[in-house]
Coordinates of N, CA, C and O in Angstrom, one line a residue:
M119 N 1.0 -0.8 -0.2 CA -0.2 -0.1 0.0 C 0.9 1.2 0.0 O 1.5 1.7 0.7
S120 N 0.8 2.2 -1.1 CA 1.5 3.2 -1.3 C 0.9 4.3 -0.1 O 0.1 4.6 0.6
A121 N 2.0 5.4 0.6 CA 2.0 6.2 1.4 C 0.7 7.1 1.2 O -0.1 7.4 2.1
S122 N -0.1 7.3 -0.2 CA -0.9 8.3 0.0 C -2.2 7.0 0.0 O -3.1 7.9 0.1
Q123 N -2.3 6.2 0.2 CA -3.7 5.2 0.4 C -3.6 5.2 2.2 O -5.2 4.9 2.5
N124 N -2.6 5.4 2.8 CA -2.7 5.3 4.3 C -3.2 6.6 4.7 O -3.4 7.2 4.2
P125 N -4.3 6.2 5.6 CA -4.8 7.6 6.5 C -3.5 8.3 7.1 O -2.3 8.0 7.6
P126 N -3.8 9.7 7.2 CA -3.0 10.7 7.9 C -2.9 10.5 9.4 O -3.6 9.9 10.0
A127 N -1.3 10.4 9.9 CA -1.0 10.0 11.0 C -2.2 11.0 12.3 O -2.2 12.5 11.5
G128 N -2.8 10.6 13.1 CA -3.8 11.3 13.9 C -5.0 11.4 13.4 O -5.9 11.7 14.0
S129 N -5.1 10.8 12.2 CA -6.6 10.8 11.7 C -7.6 10.0 12.7 O -7.2 9.2 13.2
D130 N -8.9 10.4 12.4 CA -9.9 10.1 13.4 C -10.9 9.1 12.5 O -12.0 9.6 12.0
P131 N -10.9 7.5 12.2 CA -11.6 6.9 11.7 C -13.0 7.2 11.9 O -14.0 7.0 11.0
R132 N -13.8 7.7 13.1 CA -14.4 7.7 13.0 C -15.6 9.0 12.2 O -16.6 9.1 12.1
K133 N -14.7 9.6 12.2 CA -15.0 11.0 11.4 C -15.3 10.6 9.5 O -15.7 11.5 8.7
D134 N -14.3 9.3 9.4 CA -14.4 8.8 8.0 C -15.6 8.5 7.9 O -16.2 8.1 6.6
S135 N -16.4 8.0 8.9 CA -17.5 7.0 8.8 C -19.1 8.0 8.4 O -18.9 9.0 8.9
L136 N -20.0 7.4 7.5 CA -21.3 7.8 7.7 C -22.1 8.1 8.9 O -22.8 8.5 8.9
I137 N -21.8 6.9 9.7 CA -22.6 6.6 10.9 C -21.6 7.6 11.9 O -20.4 7.7 12.6
E138 N -22.3 8.0 12.9 CA -22.5 9.0 14.2 C -22.4 8.3 15.1 O -23.9 7.8 15.8
Y139 N -21.4 7.9 15.8 CA -21.2 7.0 17.3 C -21.4 8.1 18.4 O -20.7 8.9 18.2
P140 N -22.2 7.5 19.2 CA -23.0 6.4 19.5 C -24.4 6.9 18.8 O -25.0 7.5 18.7
C141 N -24.8 5.3 18.4 CA -26.2 5.6 17.8 C -27.0 4.5 18.0 O -26.7 3.4 18.2
R142 N -28.5 4.5 17.8 CA -28.9 3.5 17.5 C -29.1 2.7 16.4 O -29.1 3.4 15.2
F143 N -28.7 1.6 16.4 CA -28.2 0.3 14.4 C -29.4 -0.5 14.8 O -28.9 -1.5 15.4
P144 N -30.2 -0.6 13.7 CA -31.1 -1.7 13.4 C -30.6 -2.9 12.7 O -29.6 -2.3 12.1
I145 N -30.3 -4.4 12.8 CA -29.6 -4.9 11.9 C -31.1 -6.3 11.8 O -31.7 -6.9 12.9
K146 N -31.2 -6.8 10.7 CA -32.3 -7.7 10.6 C -31.3 -9.4 10.2 O -30.6 -9.0 9.7
V147 N -31.9 -10.0 11.1 CA -31.3 -11.1 10.8 C -33.1 -12.2 10.6 O -33.8 -12.5 11.0
M148 N -32.6 -13.1 9.5 CA -33.6 -13.9 9.4 C -33.0 -15.4 9.5 O -31.8 -15.9 9.0
G149 N -33.8 -16.3 10.0 CA -33.5 -17.9 10.5 C -34.7 -18.5 10.3 O -35.9 -17.9 10.0
A150 N -34.6 -20.0 10.5 CA -35.4 -21.1 10.6 C -36.6 -20.5 11.7 O -35.7 -20.1 12.9
M151 N -37.9 -20.7 11.5 CA -38.8 -20.6 12.9 C -38.3 -21.8 13.5 O -39.2 -23.0 13.8
V152 N -37.5 -22.0 14.6 CA -37.2 -22.6 15.2 C -37.0 -22.3 17.1 O -36.9 -20.9 17.2
D153 N -37.5 -22.9 17.9 CA -37.7 -22.7 19.3 C -36.0 -22.1 19.9 O -34.9 -22.7 19.3
G154 N -35.6 -21.2 20.6 CA -34.7 -20.2 20.4 C -34.4 -19.4 20.0 O -32.9 -18.7 20.4
F155 N -34.3 -19.2 18.4 CA -33.7 -18.7 17.8 C -33.6 -17.2 18.0 O -32.8 -16.1 18.1
A156 N -34.9 -16.6 18.7 CA -34.7 -15.0 19.3 C -33.7 -14.9 20.7 O -33.2 -13.6 20.8
D157 N -33.9 -15.9 21.4 CA -33.2 -15.5 22.4 C -31.9 -16.1 22.1 O -31.1 -15.4 22.8
A158 N -31.3 -16.8 21.4 CA -29.9 -16.9 20.7 C -29.5 -15.5 20.4 O -28.4 -15.2 20.6
L159 N -30.4 -15.0 19.4 CA -29.8 -13.5 18.4 C -29.7 -12.6 20.2 O -28.9 -11.6 19.8
A160 N -30.7 -12.3 21.0 CA -30.9 -11.6 21.9 C -29.3 -11.6 22.7 O -28.8 -10.7 23.2
E161 N -28.9 -13.0 23.3 CA -27.7 -13.1 23.9 C -26.4 -13.1 22.8 O -25.7 -11.9 23.3
V162 N -26.1 -13.5 21.8 CA -25.4 -12.0 20.8 C -25.0 -11.0 20.9 O -24.3 -10.2 20.9
A163 N -26.6 -10.4 20.8 CA -26.7 -8.7 20.5 C -26.1 -8.2 22.4 O -25.2 -7.4 22.2
R164 N -26.5 -9.0 23.3 CA -26.1 -8.6 24.6 C -24.4 -8.6 24.8 O -23.7 -7.9 25.5
E165 N -23.7 -9.2 24.2 CA -22.5 -9.5 24.2 C -21.2 -8.1 23.5 O -20.9 -7.9 23.9
F166 N -22.2 -7.4 22.4 CA -22.0 -6.6 22.0 C -22.7 -5.0 22.5 O -22.2 -4.0 22.3
D167 N -23.6 -5.2 23.0 CA -24.1 -4.3 23.9 C -24.9 -4.5 25.0 O -26.2 -5.5 25.1
P168 N -24.0 -4.5 25.7 CA -24.6 -5.1 27.5 C -26.1 -4.8 28.1 O -27.1 -5.0 29.1
D169 N -26.7 -3.0 27.2 CA -27.8 -2.5 27.7 C -29.2 -3.0 27.0 O -30.0 -2.8 26.5
F170 N -28.5 -4.1 26.0 CA -29.5 -4.3 24.7 C -30.7 -5.0 25.8 O -30.7 -5.9 26.3
D171 N -32.3 -4.8 25.1 CA -33.0 -5.0 25.9 C -34.0 -5.6 24.7 O -34.4 -5.4 23.8
A172 N -34.1 -7.2 25.0 CA -34.9 -7.9 24.3 C -36.3 -8.0 24.1 O -36.8 -8.2 22.8
A173 N -36.3 -7.1 24.9 CA -38.2 -7.0 24.4 C -38.4 -6.0 23.4 O -39.4 -5.1 23.0
T174 N -37.1 -5.2 22.8 CA -37.3 -4.2 21.8 C -37.0 -4.6 20.1 O -37.1 -4.6 19.3
M175 N -36.8 -6.0 20.5 CA -36.7 -7.0 18.7 C -38.3 -7.1 18.4 O -38.9 -7.0 19.2
E176 N -38.2 -6.9 16.8 CA -39.4 -6.9 16.2 C -39.4 -8.4 15.4 O -37.9 -8.8 14.9
L177 N -40.2 -8.7 15.4 CA -40.2 -10.6 15.2 C -41.5 -11.0 14.1 O -42.2 -10.1 14.1
R178 N -41.4 -11.4 12.7 CA -41.8 -11.3 11.8 C -41.9 -12.8 10.9 O -41.1 -12.7 10.3
P179 N -42.9 -13.1 11.5 CA -42.4 -14.7 10.6 C -43.3 -14.9 9.2 O -43.6 -13.9 8.9
S180 N -42.2 -15.9 8.6 CA -42.4 -15.7 7.0 C -43.8 -16.2 6.8 O -44.9 -16.9 7.6
K181 N -44.5 -16.1 5.3 CA -46.2 -16.2 4.9 C -46.3 -17.7 5.4 O -46.9 -18.3 6.2
G182 N -45.3 -18.7 5.2 CA -45.5 -20.1 5.2 C -45.3 -20.9 6.5 O -45.4 -21.6 6.8
G183 N -44.6 -19.9 7.3 CA -44.1 -20.4 9.0 C -43.1 -21.1 9.1 O -42.6 -21.8 9.8
N184 N -41.9 -21.0 7.6 CA -40.8 -21.5 8.1 C -39.6 -20.8 8.4 O -39.0 -21.6 8.9
Y185 N -39.6 -19.5 8.5 CA -38.5 -18.8 8.8 C -39.5 -17.5 9.7 O -40.1 -17.5 9.7
L186 N -38.2 -16.7 10.3 CA -38.4 -16.0 11.3 C -37.4 -14.8 10.9 O -36.2 -14.7 10.7
G187 N -38.1 -13.3 10.5 CA -37.3 -12.5 10.6 C -37.4 -11.7 11.6 O -38.3 -11.3 12.7
V188 N -36.0 -11.0 12.2 CA -35.8 -10.7 13.8 C -35.0 -9.4 13.6 O -34.0 -9.4 12.6
T189 N -35.3 -7.7 13.8 CA -34.6 -6.9 13.9 C -34.5 -6.8 15.4 O -35.0 -6.7 16.1
I190 N -33.2 -6.5 15.5 CA -32.2 -6.1 16.5 C -31.9 -4.9 16.8 O -31.4 -4.8 15.4
T191 N -31.8 -4.1 17.7 CA -31.5 -2.8 17.4 C -30.7 -2.6 18.2 O -30.8 -2.2 19.9
I192 N -29.6 -2.0 18.3 CA -28.4 -2.4 19.6 C -27.9 -1.0 19.3 O -28.1 0.1 18.6
T193 N -27.2 -0.6 20.6 CA -26.7 1.2 20.6 C -24.7 0.5 20.2 O -24.3 0.0 20.6
A194 N -24.7 1.6 18.7 CA -23.7 0.6 18.0 C -22.9 2.3 18.6 O -23.1 3.6 18.8
T195 N -21.3 1.7 19.4 CA -20.3 2.3 19.6 C -19.2 2.8 19.1 O -18.5 3.7 19.1
S196 N -19.1 1.7 17.9 CA -17.8 1.9 16.9 C -18.1 0.8 15.7 O -18.8 0.5 15.7
R197 N -17.3 1.7 14.3 CA -17.3 0.4 13.9 C -17.0 -1.4 13.9 O -17.4 -2.2 13.5
E198 N -15.6 -1.2 14.7 CA -15.3 -2.4 15.1 C -16.1 -3.2 15.7 O -16.5 -4.2 15.3
Q199 N -17.3 -3.0 16.9 CA -18.3 -3.5 17.7 C -19.1 -3.8 16.5 O -19.7 -5.4 16.2
L200 N -19.6 -3.3 15.6 CA -20.8 -3.5 14.5 C -19.9 -4.7 13.5 O -20.8 -5.3 13.5
D201 N -19.0 -4.5 13.3 CA -18.2 -5.5 12.1 C -17.9 -6.9 13.3 O -18.5 -7.7 12.5
G202 N -17.6 -6.8 14.5 CA -17.9 -7.6 15.6 C -18.9 -8.5 15.1 O -19.3 -10.2 15.1
L203 N -20.4 -7.7 15.7 CA -21.5 -7.8 15.7 C -21.6 -9.2 14.3 O -22.6 -10.0 14.5
Y204 N -21.5 -8.0 13.3 CA -21.9 -9.0 12.2 C -21.1 -10.4 11.8 O -21.8 -11.3 11.6
L205 N -19.9 -10.3 12.2 CA -19.4 -11.5 12.2 C -20.0 -12.9 13.0 O -19.7 -13.9 12.3
R206 N -20.2 -12.3 14.0 CA -20.7 -13.0 15.1 C -21.9 -13.9 14.7 O -22.5 -15.1 14.6
L207 N -22.8 -12.8 14.5 CA -24.1 -13.3 13.6 C -23.9 -14.0 12.0 O -25.2 -15.0 12.5
T208 N -23.4 -13.9 11.5 CA -23.2 -14.1 10.2 C -22.6 -15.8 10.3 O -23.0 -16.8 9.9
G209 N -21.5 -15.9 11.6 CA -21.2 -17.4 11.8 C -22.1 -18.1 12.7 O -21.9 -19.2 12.8
H210 N -23.3 -17.5 13.2 CA -24.2 -18.3 14.2 C -24.7 -19.5 13.4 O -25.7 -19.3 12.0
P211 N -24.7 -20.9 13.6 CA -25.3 -22.1 13.0 C -27.1 -21.6 12.7 O -27.4 -22.4 12.0
M212 N -27.8 -21.0 13.5 CA -29.2 -20.9 13.4 C -29.4 -19.5 12.2 O -30.6 -19.5 11.9
V213 N -28.5 -18.6 11.7 CA -28.9 -17.4 11.0 C -28.4 -17.8 9.8 O -27.6 -18.5 9.2
K214 N -29.5 -17.7 9.0 CA -29.4 -17.8 7.7 C -28.8 -16.2 6.9 O -28.2 -16.6 5.8
I215 N -29.6 -15.5 6.9 CA -28.9 -13.8 6.6 C -29.0 -13.3 7.7 O -29.9 -13.1 9.0
V216 N -27.8 -12.2 7.0 CA -27.6 -10.9 7.9 C -27.8 -9.5 7.4 O -27.3 -9.6 6.6
L217 N -28.6 -8.6 7.4 CA -28.5 -7.1 6.7 C -28.7 -6.1 7.6 O -29.0 -6.2 8.6

């Protein structure tokens, strides 16, 4: 990587982001309609946002009842936090899609 591609010394990556931290950040997750899916998502959300309230989750079953769409809204504090949460969710065995 050339020097022109590196951020200047002392630059703040938060200022380069389109997201202003901290903020409320919704994440949509889809998985099979199975017992424990929403609880598993709440547990993951709490790993990254200790103040996450599972009562705020929005649940939407698919028309056929085979899948469950869940919106979890966390308090995002950094890009690293969001990246870690997305990686954890996409790697979870119960999760099919994360948006």
